[in-house]
Coordinates of C-alpha atoms in Angstrom, one line a residue:
M1 CA -3.2 11.0 -6.2
T2 CA -5.5 13.9 -5.1
T3 CA -7.1 13.2 -1.7
I4 CA -10.8 14.0 -1.1
L5 CA -12.6 13.8 2.2
I6 CA -16.4 13.0 2.1
V7 CA -18.2 14.2 5.2
E8 CA -21.7 12.8 5.1
D9 CA -23.8 11.3 7.9
D10 CA -26.1 9.2 5.7
R11 CA -24.2 5.9 5.3
S12 CA -25.7 4.9 2.0
T13 CA -24.9 8.3 0.4
R14 CA -21.4 8.3 1.9
I15 CA -20.6 4.8 0.6
L16 CA -22.0 5.6 -2.9
T17 CA -20.2 8.9 -3.2
C18 CA -16.9 7.3 -2.0
S19 CA -17.3 4.5 -4.6
K20 CA -18.0 7.0 -7.4
L21 CA -14.9 9.0 -6.6
K22 CA -12.5 6.2 -5.8
G23 CA -11.4 5.5 -9.4
R24 CA -10.2 9.1 -9.8
Y25 CA -9.0 10.1 -6.3
T26 CA -7.8 8.8 -3.0
V27 CA -11.0 9.0 -0.9
L28 CA -11.4 9.4 2.9
S29 CA -14.7 9.7 4.8
A30 CA -16.2 11.0 8.0
C31 CA -19.8 10.8 9.3
D32 CA -19.9 14.3 10.8
G33 CA -17.9 17.5 11.3
M34 CA -16.2 16.3 14.5
E35 CA -14.9 13.2 12.9
A36 CA -13.8 15.3 9.8
L37 CA -11.7 17.5 12.1
D38 CA -10.0 14.3 13.5
V39 CA -9.3 13.1 9.9
L40 CA -7.9 16.5 8.9
E41 CA -5.5 16.5 11.9
S42 CA -3.9 13.2 10.9
R43 CA -4.2 13.1 7.1
H44 CA -3.4 15.3 4.1
V45 CA -6.6 16.3 2.3
D46 CA -6.8 18.4 -1.0
L47 CA -10.6 19.0 -1.0
A48 CA -13.6 18.2 1.2
I49 CA -17.2 17.4 0.1
V50 CA -19.4 18.3 3.1
D51 CA -23.0 17.6 3.8
V52 CA -24.9 20.4 5.7
M53 CA -27.2 18.5 8.1
M54 CA -25.1 16.3 10.4
P55 CA -25.1 15.4 14.1
R56 CA -22.7 16.9 16.6
M57 CA -21.2 19.4 14.1
D58 CA -23.0 20.3 10.9
G59 CA -21.4 21.4 7.7
Y60 CA -21.8 25.1 8.3
E61 CA -20.0 24.9 11.6
L62 CA -17.3 22.7 10.2
V63 CA -16.4 25.2 7.5
R64 CA -16.6 28.1 9.9
Q65 CA -14.1 26.4 12.2
L66 CA -11.7 25.5 9.3
R67 CA -11.7 29.1 8.2
A68 CA -11.3 30.5 11.7
D69 CA -8.2 28.3 12.0
G70 CA -6.8 29.7 8.8
N71 CA -7.4 26.5 6.8
T72 CA -8.1 27.3 3.1
L73 CA -9.0 23.7 2.2
P74 CA -11.4 23.9 -0.8
V75 CA -14.9 22.8 0.3
L76 CA -17.9 21.8 -1.8
M77 CA -21.1 21.8 0.3
L78 CA -23.9 19.3 -0.5
T79 CA -27.5 19.8 0.8
A80 CA -31.1 19.0 0.1
R81 CA -32.0 22.6 1.0
Q82 CA -32.5 24.8 -2.1
E83 CA -33.6 28.0 -0.5
F84 CA -31.6 31.2 -1.1
N85 CA -31.0 31.8 2.6
D86 CA -29.5 28.3 3.0
K87 CA -27.1 28.9 0.1
R88 CA -26.2 32.3 1.5
Q89 CA -25.4 30.7 4.9
G90 CA -23.2 28.2 3.2
F91 CA -21.2 30.8 1.3
C92 CA -21.0 33.1 4.3
S93 CA -19.6 30.2 6.4
G94 CA -16.7 30.0 3.9
T95 CA -17.6 27.2 1.5
D96 CA -16.2 27.5 -2.0
D97 CA -19.1 25.9 -4.0
Y98 CA -22.6 24.6 -3.3
M99 CA -24.5 21.7 -4.8
T100 CA -28.0 20.5 -4.1
K101 CA -29.1 16.9 -3.7
P102 CA -29.9 14.5 -5.2
I103 CA -26.3 14.3 -6.4
Q104 CA -25.7 14.3 -10.1
Y105 CA -22.3 12.6 -10.1
E106 CA -21.2 13.9 -13.5
E107 CA -21.8 17.4 -12.3
L108 CA -20.0 16.6 -9.0
F109 CA -16.9 15.6 -11.0
W110 CA -17.0 18.9 -13.0
R111 CA -17.3 20.9 -9.8
V112 CA -14.5 19.0 -8.0
E113 CA -12.1 19.4 -10.9
A114 CA -13.0 23.2 -11.2
L115 CA -12.3 23.7 -7.4
L116 CA -9.0 21.7 -7.7
R117 CA -7.9 23.8 -10.7
R118 CA -8.7 27.1 -8.8
A119 CA -6.6 25.8 -5.8
G120 CA -3.8 24.7 -8.1
I121 CA -4.3 21.1 -7.3
A122 CA -5.6 20.0 -10.6
S123 CA -5.6 16.2 -11.1
R124 CA -2.4 15.4 -13.0
H125 CA -1.4 12.3 -15.0
E126 CA 2.2 13.3 -15.4
M127 CA 4.8 14.8 -13.1
Q128 CA 8.0 16.3 -14.2
I129 CA 11.0 16.9 -12.0
G130 CA 14.0 18.1 -13.9
E131 CA 14.6 15.6 -16.7
T132 CA 12.6 12.9 -15.0
I133 CA 8.9 12.3 -16.0
L134 CA 6.5 10.1 -14.1
D135 CA 3.4 8.9 -16.0
E136 CA 0.5 7.9 -13.8
R137 CA -1.3 6.2 -16.7
T138 CA 1.5 3.8 -17.5
Y139 CA 3.3 3.5 -14.1
T140 CA 6.5 4.5 -15.8
L141 CA 9.5 6.8 -15.0
T142 CA 11.3 8.2 -18.0
R143 CA 14.7 10.0 -17.9
E144 CA 17.0 10.7 -20.9
K145 CA 15.0 8.2 -23.1
E146 CA 15.4 5.4 -20.5
K147 CA 12.1 4.1 -19.2
V148 CA 11.5 2.2 -15.9
E149 CA 8.2 0.4 -15.4
F150 CA 6.9 -0.1 -11.8
P151 CA 4.3 -2.3 -10.3
K152 CA 1.1 -0.3 -9.5
K153 CA 1.6 0.0 -5.8
E154 CA 5.3 0.9 -6.1
F155 CA 4.5 3.6 -8.6
E156 CA 1.6 5.0 -6.5
L157 CA 3.8 5.1 -3.4
L158 CA 6.5 7.0 -5.3
Y159 CA 4.0 9.4 -6.9
K160 CA 2.4 10.1 -3.6
L161 CA 5.7 11.0 -1.9
L162 CA 6.8 13.2 -4.9
S163 CA 3.5 15.0 -5.1
Y164 CA 4.2 16.5 -1.6
P165 CA 8.0 16.9 -1.4
G166 CA 9.1 17.6 2.1
Q167 CA 5.9 16.3 3.7
I168 CA 6.4 13.4 6.1
F169 CA 4.0 10.5 5.7
T170 CA 3.7 7.9 8.4
K171 CA 3.7 4.2 7.5
N172 CA 0.0 4.0 8.5
Q173 CA -0.9 7.0 6.3
L174 CA 0.8 5.4 3.3
L175 CA -0.8 2.0 4.0
D176 CA -4.3 3.6 4.1
D177 CA -3.8 5.8 1.1
I178 CA -2.1 3.2 -1.2
W179 CA -3.3 -0.2 0.0
G180 CA -6.7 0.9 1.6
F181 CA -8.1 0.8 5.1
D182 CA -9.2 -2.8 4.9
S183 CA -5.8 -4.2 3.6
A184 CA -4.1 -6.9 5.5
S185 CA -0.7 -5.4 4.6
G186 CA 1.5 -4.0 7.4
E187 CA 4.5 -1.9 8.0
E188 CA 6.9 -4.4 6.5
T189 CA 5.1 -4.0 3.2
I190 CA 6.0 -0.2 3.2
K191 CA 9.6 -1.0 4.1
T192 CA 9.9 -3.5 1.3
H193 CA 8.4 -1.1 -1.3
I194 CA 10.6 1.8 -0.1
S195 CA 13.6 -0.4 -0.5
R196 CA 12.7 -1.4 -4.0
L197 CA 12.0 2.2 -5.0
R198 CA 15.4 3.3 -3.7
N199 CA 17.1 0.6 -5.6
K200 CA 15.2 1.4 -8.9
C201 CA 15.8 5.2 -8.5
R202 CA 19.3 5.1 -7.2
D203 CA 20.6 6.7 -10.4
I204 CA 18.0 9.5 -10.5
P205 CA 19.7 12.7 -9.2
E206 CA 16.5 14.9 -9.0
F207 CA 15.1 13.4 -5.8
R208 CA 15.6 11.0 -2.9
I209 CA 13.4 9.2 -0.4
V210 CA 14.3 9.9 3.2
T211 CA 13.5 7.9 6.2
I212 CA 12.4 10.0 9.2
K213 CA 13.2 7.8 12.2
G214 CA 10.2 7.0 14.3
L215 CA 7.8 8.8 12.0
G216 CA 7.9 7.6 8.4
Y217 CA 9.1 8.8 5.0
K218 CA 9.3 11.9 2.8
A219 CA 10.6 12.7 -0.6
E220 CA 13.2 15.5 -1.1
I221 CA 13.8 17.3 -4.3
V222 CA 17.6 17.8 -4.8
K223 CA 18.0 21.5 -5.8
D224 CA 21.4 21.2 -7.5
F225 CA 20.6 18.3 -9.9

């Protein structure tokens, strides 16, 4: 699933925004710009929704630092400020879109999807690799008219790895993204699910799941399938 980072210092707004987006995306959160940079160093993020006024590092400085580092992450900036100069400062810092509070969540969804489309990260329900099709709506893999159904977590794990071929995910990253931060599941859960996926996909020539010793796992697309 597409991963979105919410950077907001107001706890109530942060929790509400995360809950509104969780049904559609994998959602991470940070309470200010400094914490957001820590998250971005350790996690893959597709888009950030950033508040302007925050302690330690505000939204303007966060976006300026990202752009100075060459990071092209799409950023939607949220603020209670509606003056022209505030919007100008936001766009000059490198933000991609600007939305004023109070948040209208239907409009937020529209803007997020538009930014993802522009960045080529549009939310997908299907993924095709060669003759293999994965359907996120039904948790199924179809190849040459044969269909395999997966339990929800197994499918989400496979879909996550195949969405970013070649990228290494640590066990903790996968646990957080698929099972959630507050899950009691541990590394053995990941090992078990990877083993089941390999067994179910052993006859699929288009990809393989690779163990990176001491780090985690990645999916590789087989070029000569």
